PDB file of C-alpha atoms and ligand atoms in Angstrom:
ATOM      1  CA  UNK A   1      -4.421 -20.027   2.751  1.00 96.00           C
ATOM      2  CA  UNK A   2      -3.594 -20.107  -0.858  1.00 98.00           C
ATOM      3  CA  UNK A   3      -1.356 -23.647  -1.941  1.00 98.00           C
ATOM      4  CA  UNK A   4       0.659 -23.307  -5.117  1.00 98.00           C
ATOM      5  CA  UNK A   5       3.058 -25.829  -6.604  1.00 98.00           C
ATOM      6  CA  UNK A   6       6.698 -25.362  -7.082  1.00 98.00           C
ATOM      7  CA  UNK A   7       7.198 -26.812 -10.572  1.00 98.00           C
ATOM      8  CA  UNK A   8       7.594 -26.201 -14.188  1.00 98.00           C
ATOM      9  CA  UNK A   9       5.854 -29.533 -15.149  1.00 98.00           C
ATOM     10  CA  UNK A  10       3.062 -29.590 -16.703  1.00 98.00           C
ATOM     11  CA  UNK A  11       1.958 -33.104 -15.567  1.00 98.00           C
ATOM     12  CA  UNK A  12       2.492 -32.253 -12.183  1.00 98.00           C
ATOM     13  CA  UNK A  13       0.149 -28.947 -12.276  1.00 98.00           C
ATOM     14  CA  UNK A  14      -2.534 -31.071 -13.694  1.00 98.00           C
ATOM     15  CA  UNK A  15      -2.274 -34.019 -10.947  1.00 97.00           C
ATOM     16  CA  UNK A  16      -2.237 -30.997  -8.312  1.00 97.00           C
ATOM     17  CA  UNK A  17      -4.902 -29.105 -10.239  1.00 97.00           C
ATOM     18  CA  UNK A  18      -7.003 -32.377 -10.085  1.00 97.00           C
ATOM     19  CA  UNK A  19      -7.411 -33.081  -6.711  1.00 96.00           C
ATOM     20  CA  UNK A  20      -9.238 -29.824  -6.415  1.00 96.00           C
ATOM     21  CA  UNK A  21      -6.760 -27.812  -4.620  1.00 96.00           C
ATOM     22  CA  UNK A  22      -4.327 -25.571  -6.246  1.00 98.00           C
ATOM     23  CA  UNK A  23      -4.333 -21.899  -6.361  1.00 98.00           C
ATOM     24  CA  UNK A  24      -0.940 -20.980  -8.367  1.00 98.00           C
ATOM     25  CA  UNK A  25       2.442 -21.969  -9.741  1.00 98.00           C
ATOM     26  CA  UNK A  26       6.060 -20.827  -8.737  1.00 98.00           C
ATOM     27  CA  UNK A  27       8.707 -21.059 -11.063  1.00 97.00           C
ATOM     28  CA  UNK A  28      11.786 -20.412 -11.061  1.00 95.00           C
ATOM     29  CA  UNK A  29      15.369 -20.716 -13.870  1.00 94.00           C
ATOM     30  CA  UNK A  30      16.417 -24.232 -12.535  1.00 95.00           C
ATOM     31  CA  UNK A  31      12.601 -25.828 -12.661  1.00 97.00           C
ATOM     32  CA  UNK A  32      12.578 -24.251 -16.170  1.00 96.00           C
ATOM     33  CA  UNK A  33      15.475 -26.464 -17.051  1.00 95.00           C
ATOM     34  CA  UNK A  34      14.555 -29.264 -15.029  1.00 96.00           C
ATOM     35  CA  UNK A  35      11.255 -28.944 -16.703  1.00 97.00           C
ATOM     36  CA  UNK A  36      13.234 -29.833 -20.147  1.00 97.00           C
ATOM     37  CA  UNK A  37      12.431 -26.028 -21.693  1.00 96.00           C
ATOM     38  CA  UNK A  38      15.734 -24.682 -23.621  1.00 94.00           C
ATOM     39  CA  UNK A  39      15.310 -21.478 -25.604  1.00 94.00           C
ATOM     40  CA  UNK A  40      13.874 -18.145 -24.266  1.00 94.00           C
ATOM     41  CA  UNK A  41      10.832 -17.859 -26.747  1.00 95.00           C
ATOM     42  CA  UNK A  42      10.091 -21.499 -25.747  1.00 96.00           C
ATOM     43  CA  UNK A  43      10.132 -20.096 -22.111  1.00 96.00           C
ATOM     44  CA  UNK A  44       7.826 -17.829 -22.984  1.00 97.00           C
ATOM     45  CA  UNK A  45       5.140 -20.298 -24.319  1.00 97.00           C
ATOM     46  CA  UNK A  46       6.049 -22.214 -21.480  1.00 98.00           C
ATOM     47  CA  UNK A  47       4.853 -19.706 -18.968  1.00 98.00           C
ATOM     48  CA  UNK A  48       1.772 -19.025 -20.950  1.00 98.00           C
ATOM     49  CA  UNK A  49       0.677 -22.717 -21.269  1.00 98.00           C
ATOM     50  CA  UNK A  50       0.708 -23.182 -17.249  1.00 98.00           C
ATOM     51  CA  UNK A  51      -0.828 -19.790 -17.095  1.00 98.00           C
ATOM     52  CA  UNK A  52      -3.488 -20.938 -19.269  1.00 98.00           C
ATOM     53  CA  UNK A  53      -3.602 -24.459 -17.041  1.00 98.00           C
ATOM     54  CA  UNK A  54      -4.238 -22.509 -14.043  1.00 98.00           C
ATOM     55  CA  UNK A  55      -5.894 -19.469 -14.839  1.00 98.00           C
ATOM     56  CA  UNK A  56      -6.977 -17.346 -12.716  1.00 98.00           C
ATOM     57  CA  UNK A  57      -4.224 -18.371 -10.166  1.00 98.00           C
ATOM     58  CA  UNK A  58      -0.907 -16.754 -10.314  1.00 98.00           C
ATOM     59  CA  UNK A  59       1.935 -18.240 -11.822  1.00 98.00           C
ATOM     60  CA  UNK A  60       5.323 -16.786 -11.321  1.00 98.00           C
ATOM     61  CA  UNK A  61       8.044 -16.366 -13.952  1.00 98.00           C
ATOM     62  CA  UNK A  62      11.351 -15.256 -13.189  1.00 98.00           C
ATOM     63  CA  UNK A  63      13.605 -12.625 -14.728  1.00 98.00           C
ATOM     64  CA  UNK A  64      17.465 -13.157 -15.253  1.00 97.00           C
ATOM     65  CA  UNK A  65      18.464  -9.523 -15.890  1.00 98.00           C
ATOM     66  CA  UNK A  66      19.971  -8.175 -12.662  1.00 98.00           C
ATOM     67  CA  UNK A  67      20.176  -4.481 -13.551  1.00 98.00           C
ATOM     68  CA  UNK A  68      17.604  -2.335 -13.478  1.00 98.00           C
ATOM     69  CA  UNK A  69      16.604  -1.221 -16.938  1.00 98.00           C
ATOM     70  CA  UNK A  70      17.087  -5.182 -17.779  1.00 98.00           C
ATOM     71  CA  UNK A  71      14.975  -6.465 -14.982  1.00 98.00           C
ATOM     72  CA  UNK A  72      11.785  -3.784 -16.446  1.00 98.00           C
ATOM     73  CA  UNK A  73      12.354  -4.647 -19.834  1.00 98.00           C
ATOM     74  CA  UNK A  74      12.010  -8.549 -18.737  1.00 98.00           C
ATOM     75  CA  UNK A  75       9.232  -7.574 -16.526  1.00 98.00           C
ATOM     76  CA  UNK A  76       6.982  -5.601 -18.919  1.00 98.00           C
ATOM     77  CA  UNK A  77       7.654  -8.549 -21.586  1.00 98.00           C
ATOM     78  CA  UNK A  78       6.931 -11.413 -18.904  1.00 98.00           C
ATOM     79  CA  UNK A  79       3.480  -9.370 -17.819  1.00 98.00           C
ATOM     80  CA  UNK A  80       2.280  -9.454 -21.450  1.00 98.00           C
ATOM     81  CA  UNK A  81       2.153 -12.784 -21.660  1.00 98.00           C
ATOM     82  CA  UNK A  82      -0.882 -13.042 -19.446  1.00 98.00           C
ATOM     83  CA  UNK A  83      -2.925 -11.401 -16.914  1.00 98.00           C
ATOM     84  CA  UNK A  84      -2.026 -14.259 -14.259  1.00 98.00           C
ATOM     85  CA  UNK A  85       1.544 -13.687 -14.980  1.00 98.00           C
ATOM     86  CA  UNK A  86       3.089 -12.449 -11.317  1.00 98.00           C
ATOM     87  CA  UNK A  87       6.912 -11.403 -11.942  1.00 98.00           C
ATOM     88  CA  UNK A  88       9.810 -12.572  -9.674  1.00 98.00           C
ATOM     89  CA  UNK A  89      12.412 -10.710  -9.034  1.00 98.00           C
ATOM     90  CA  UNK A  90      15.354 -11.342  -6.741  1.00 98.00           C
ATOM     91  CA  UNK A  91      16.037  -9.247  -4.064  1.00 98.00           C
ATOM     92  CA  UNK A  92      19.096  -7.266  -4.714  1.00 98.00           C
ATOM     93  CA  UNK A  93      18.881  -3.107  -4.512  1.00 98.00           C
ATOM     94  CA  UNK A  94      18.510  -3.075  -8.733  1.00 98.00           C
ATOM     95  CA  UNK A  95      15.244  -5.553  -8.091  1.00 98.00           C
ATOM     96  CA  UNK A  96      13.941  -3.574  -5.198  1.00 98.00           C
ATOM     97  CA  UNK A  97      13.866  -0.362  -7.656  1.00 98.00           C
ATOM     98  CA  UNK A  98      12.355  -2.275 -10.454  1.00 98.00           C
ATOM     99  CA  UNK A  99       9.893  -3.535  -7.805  1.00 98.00           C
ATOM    100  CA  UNK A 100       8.852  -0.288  -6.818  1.00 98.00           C
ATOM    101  CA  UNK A 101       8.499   0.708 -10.619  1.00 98.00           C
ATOM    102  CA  UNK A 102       6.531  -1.865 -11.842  1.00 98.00           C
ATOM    103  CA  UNK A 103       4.013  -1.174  -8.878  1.00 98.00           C
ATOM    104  CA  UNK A 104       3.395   2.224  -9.715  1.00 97.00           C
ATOM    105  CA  UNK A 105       2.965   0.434 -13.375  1.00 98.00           C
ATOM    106  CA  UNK A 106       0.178  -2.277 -12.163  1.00 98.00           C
ATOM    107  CA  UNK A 107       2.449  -5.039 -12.448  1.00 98.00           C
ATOM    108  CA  UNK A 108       2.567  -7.711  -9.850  1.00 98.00           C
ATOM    109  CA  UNK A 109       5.679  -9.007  -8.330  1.00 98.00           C
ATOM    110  CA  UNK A 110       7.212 -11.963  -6.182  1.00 98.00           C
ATOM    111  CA  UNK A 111      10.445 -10.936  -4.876  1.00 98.00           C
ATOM    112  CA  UNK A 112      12.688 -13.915  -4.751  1.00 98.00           C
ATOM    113  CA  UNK A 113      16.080 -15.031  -2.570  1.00 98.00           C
ATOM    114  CA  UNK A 114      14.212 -13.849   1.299  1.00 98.00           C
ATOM    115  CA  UNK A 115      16.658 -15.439   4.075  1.00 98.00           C
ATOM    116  CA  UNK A 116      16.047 -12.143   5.900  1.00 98.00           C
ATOM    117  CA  UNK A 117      13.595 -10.303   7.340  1.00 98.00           C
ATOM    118  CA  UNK A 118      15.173  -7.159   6.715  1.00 98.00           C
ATOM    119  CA  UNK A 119      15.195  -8.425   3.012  1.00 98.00           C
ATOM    120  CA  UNK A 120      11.014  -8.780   3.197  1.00 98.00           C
ATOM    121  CA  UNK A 121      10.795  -5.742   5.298  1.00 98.00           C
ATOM    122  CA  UNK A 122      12.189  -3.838   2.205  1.00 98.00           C
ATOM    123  CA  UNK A 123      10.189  -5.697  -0.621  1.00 98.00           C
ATOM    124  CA  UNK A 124       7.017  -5.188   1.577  1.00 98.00           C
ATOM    125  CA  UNK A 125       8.198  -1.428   1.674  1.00 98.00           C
ATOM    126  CA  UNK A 126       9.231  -1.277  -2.574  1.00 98.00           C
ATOM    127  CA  UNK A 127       5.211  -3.036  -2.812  1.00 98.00           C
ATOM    128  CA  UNK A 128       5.913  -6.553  -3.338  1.00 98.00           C
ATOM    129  CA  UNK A 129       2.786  -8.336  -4.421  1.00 98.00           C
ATOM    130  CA  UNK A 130       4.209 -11.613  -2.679  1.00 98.00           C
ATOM    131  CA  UNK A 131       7.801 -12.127  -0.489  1.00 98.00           C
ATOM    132  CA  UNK A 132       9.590 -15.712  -1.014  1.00 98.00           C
ATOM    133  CA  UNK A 133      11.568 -16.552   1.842  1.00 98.00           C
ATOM    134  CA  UNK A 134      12.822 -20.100   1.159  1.00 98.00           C
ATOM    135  CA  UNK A 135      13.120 -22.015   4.559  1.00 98.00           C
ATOM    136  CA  UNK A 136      14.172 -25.584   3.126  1.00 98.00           C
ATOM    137  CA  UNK A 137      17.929 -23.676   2.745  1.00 98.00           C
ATOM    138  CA  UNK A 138      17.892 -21.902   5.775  1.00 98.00           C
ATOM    139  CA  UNK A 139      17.118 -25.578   7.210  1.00 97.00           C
ATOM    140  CA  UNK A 140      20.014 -26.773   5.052  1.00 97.00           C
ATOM    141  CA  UNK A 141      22.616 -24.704   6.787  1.00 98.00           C
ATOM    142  CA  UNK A 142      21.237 -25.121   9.823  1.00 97.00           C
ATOM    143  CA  UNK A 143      19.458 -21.922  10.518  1.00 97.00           C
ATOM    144  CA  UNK A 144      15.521 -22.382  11.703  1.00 96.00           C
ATOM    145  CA  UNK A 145      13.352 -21.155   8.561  1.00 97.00           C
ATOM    146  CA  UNK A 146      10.511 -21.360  10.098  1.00 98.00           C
ATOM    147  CA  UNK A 147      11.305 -18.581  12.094  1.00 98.00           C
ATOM    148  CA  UNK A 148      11.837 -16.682   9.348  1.00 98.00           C
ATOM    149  CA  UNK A 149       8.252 -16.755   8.036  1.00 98.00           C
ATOM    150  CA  UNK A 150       6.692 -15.811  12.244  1.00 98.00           C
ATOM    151  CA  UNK A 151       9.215 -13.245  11.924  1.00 98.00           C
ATOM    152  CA  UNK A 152       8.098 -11.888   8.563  1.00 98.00           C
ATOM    153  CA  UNK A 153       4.434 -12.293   9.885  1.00 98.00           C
ATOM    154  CA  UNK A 154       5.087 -10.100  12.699  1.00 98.00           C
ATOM    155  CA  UNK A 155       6.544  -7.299  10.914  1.00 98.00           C
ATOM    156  CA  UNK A 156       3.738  -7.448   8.413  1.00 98.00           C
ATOM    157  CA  UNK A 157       0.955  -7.523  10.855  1.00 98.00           C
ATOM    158  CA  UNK A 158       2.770  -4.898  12.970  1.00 98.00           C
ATOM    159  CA  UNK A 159       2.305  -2.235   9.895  1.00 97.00           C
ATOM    160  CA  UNK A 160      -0.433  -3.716   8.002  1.00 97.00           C
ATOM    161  CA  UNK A 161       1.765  -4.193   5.006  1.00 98.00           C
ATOM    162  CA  UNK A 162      -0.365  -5.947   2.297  1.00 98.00           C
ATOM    163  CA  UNK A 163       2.414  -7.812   0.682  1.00 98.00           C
ATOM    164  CA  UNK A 164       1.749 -11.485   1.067  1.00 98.00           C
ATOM    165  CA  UNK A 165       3.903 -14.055   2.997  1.00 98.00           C
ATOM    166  CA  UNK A 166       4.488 -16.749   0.068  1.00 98.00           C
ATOM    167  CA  UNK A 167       6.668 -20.012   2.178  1.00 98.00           C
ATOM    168  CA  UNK A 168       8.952 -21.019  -0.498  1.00 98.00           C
ATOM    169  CA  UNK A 169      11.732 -23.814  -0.255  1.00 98.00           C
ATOM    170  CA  UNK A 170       9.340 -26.525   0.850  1.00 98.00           C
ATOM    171  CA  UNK A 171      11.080 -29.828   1.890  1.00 97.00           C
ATOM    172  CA  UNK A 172       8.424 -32.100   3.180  1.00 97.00           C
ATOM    173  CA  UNK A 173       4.753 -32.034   4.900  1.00 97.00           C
ATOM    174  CA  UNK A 174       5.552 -29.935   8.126  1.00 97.00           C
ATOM    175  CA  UNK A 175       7.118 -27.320   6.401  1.00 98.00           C
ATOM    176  CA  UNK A 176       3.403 -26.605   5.193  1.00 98.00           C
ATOM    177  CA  UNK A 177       1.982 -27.157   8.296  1.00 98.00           C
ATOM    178  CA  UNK A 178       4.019 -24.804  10.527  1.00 98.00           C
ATOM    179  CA  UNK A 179       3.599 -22.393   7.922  1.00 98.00           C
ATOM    180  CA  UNK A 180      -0.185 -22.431   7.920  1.00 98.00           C
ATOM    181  CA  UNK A 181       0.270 -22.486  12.059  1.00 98.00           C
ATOM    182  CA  UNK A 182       2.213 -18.654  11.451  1.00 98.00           C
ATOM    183  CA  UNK A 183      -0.363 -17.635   8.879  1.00 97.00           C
ATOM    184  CA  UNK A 184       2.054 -17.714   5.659  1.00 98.00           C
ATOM    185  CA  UNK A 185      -0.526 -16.019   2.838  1.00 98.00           C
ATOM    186  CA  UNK A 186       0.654 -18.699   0.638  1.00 98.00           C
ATOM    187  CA  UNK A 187       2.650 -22.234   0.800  1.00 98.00           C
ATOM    188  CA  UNK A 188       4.338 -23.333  -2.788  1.00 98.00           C
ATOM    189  CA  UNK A 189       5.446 -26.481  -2.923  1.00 98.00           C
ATOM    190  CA  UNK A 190       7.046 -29.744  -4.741  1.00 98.00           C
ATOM    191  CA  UNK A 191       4.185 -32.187  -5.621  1.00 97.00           C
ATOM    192  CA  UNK A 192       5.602 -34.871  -2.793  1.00 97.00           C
ATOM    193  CA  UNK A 193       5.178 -32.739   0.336  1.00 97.00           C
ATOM    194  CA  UNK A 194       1.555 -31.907  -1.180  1.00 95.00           C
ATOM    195  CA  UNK A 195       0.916 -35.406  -1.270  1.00 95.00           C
ATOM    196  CA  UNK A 196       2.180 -36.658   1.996  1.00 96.00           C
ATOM    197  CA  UNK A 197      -0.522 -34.094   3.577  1.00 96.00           C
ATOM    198  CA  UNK A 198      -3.056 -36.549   2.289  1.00 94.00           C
ATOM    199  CA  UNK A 199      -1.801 -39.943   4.048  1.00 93.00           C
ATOM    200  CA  UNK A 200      -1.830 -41.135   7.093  1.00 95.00           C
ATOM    201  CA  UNK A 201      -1.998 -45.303   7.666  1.00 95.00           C
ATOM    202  CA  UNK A 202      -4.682 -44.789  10.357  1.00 98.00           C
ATOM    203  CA  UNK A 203      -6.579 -43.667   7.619  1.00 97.00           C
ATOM    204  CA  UNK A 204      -5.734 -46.644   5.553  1.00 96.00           C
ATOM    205  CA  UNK A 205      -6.024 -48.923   8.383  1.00 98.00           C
ATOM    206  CA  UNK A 206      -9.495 -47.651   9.243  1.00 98.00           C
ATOM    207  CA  UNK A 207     -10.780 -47.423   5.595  1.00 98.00           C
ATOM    208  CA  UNK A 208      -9.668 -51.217   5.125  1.00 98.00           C
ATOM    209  CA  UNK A 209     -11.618 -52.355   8.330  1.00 98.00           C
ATOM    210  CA  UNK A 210     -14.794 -50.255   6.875  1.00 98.00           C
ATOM    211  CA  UNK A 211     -14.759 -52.085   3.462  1.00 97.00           C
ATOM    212  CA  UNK A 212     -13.992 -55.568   5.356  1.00 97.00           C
ATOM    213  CA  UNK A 213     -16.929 -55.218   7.453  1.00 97.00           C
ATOM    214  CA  UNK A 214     -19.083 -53.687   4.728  1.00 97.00           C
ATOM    215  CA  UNK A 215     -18.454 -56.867   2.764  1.00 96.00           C
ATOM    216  CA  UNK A 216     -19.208 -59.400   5.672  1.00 95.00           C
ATOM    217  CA  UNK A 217     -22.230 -57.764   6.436  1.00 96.00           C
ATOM    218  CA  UNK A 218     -23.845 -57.984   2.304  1.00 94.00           C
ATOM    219  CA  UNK A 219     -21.819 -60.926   1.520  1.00 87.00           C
ATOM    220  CA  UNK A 220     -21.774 -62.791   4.646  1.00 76.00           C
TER     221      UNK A 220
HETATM  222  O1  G3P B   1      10.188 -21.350  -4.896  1.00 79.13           O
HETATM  223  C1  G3P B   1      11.528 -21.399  -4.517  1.00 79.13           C
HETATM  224  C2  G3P B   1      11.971 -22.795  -4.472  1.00 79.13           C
HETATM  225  O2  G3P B   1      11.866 -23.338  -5.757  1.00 79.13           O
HETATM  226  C3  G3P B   1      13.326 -23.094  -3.963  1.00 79.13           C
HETATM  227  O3  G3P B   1      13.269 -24.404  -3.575  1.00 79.13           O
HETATM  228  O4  G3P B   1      14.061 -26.648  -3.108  1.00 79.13           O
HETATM  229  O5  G3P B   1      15.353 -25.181  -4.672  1.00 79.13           O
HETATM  230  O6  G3P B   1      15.317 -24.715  -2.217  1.00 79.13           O
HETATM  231  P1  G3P B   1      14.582 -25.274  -3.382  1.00 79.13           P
END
């Protein structure tokens, strides 16, 4: 199981990078401007330094064009920028063309906006490198994302599609672990779910008696 993190920031990349564990970034418009980055050619140096930070994972960059001949143009331009560069595109019918194009072309997408899984079955079908289905606003409307991503999971075992199952829309720690209980390919997510995989205060607990005993036993 691949983890990526769901940011723009730089800093956060590195603190995930750090503890050994991360395999790609996920962008997406709105990290871009939480991220603070105004101005498309600054975008584009954007994506290429967290490339560069976490080369060879993927990193995905997002078009804005919604038409077809848009959506390529962004596409070829976003895949220049470097060979980790994976391109997201949202699923709409222009996107699943452009999908299908840039596969035959050798460029790798990450199709964007699944609530469906009629909407994966088709990206899977156009060649979709990776399918986002976001199940943090599925959650928010009341709807049970994590169904989503066993239901995708069937359907792509079923046919041996080799699109991979990306979980996207990560709200906290069990979002990550259901998804690794359904096999999800890949998990992105916000640096504080990450985190809270790490803690638990029976580890804290225990690790404190440890040290406490350690001490009374060479210090007296
Ligand atoms: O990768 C998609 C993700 O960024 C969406 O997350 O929290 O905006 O629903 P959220």
């Amino acid at each position: 199981m691949k983890f990526f993190i769901d940011t723009a920031r730089l800093d956060e990349i590195r603190e995930a990078k750090s503890l050994g564990i991360l395999d790609g970034v996920t962008t997406n418009p709105s990290l871009m401007a939480k991220a603070g980055i105004k101005g498309r050619e600054n975008m584009l140096a954007h994506y290429q330094a967290i490339a560069r930070e976490v080369a060879p994972g993927d990193v995905s960059a997002e078009v804005i064009a919604t038409d077809y001949e848009g959506i390529l143009r962004e596409a070829r331009e976003l895949a220049t920028l470097a060979p980790n560069i994976v391109v997201k595109i949202p699923i709409i019918a222009d996107g699943l063309k452009a999908i299908r194009t840039l596969k035959d072309e050798g460029i790798r997408t990450n199709c964007t906006l699944i609530f469906s899984p009629g909407q994966a079955l088709l990206a899977a079908k156009a060649g979709a490198t990776y399918v986002s289905p976001f199940i943090g606003r599925l959650d928010d409307i009341s709807h049970d994302g994590m169904s989503l991503i066993s239901d995708i999971a069937v359907i792509f075992a079923n046919y041996g599609f080799e699109t991979q199952i990306l979980a996207a829309s990560i709200r906290h720690p069990m979002h990550i672990i259901e998804s690794a209980k359904l096999g999800a390919d890949v998990v992105t997510s916000p640096l504080k779910p990450l985190m809270a995989l790490l803690h638990h205060p029976l580890t804290d607990r225990g690790l404190q008696k440890f040290l406490e005993d350690y001490r009374k036993a060479v210090e007296g």
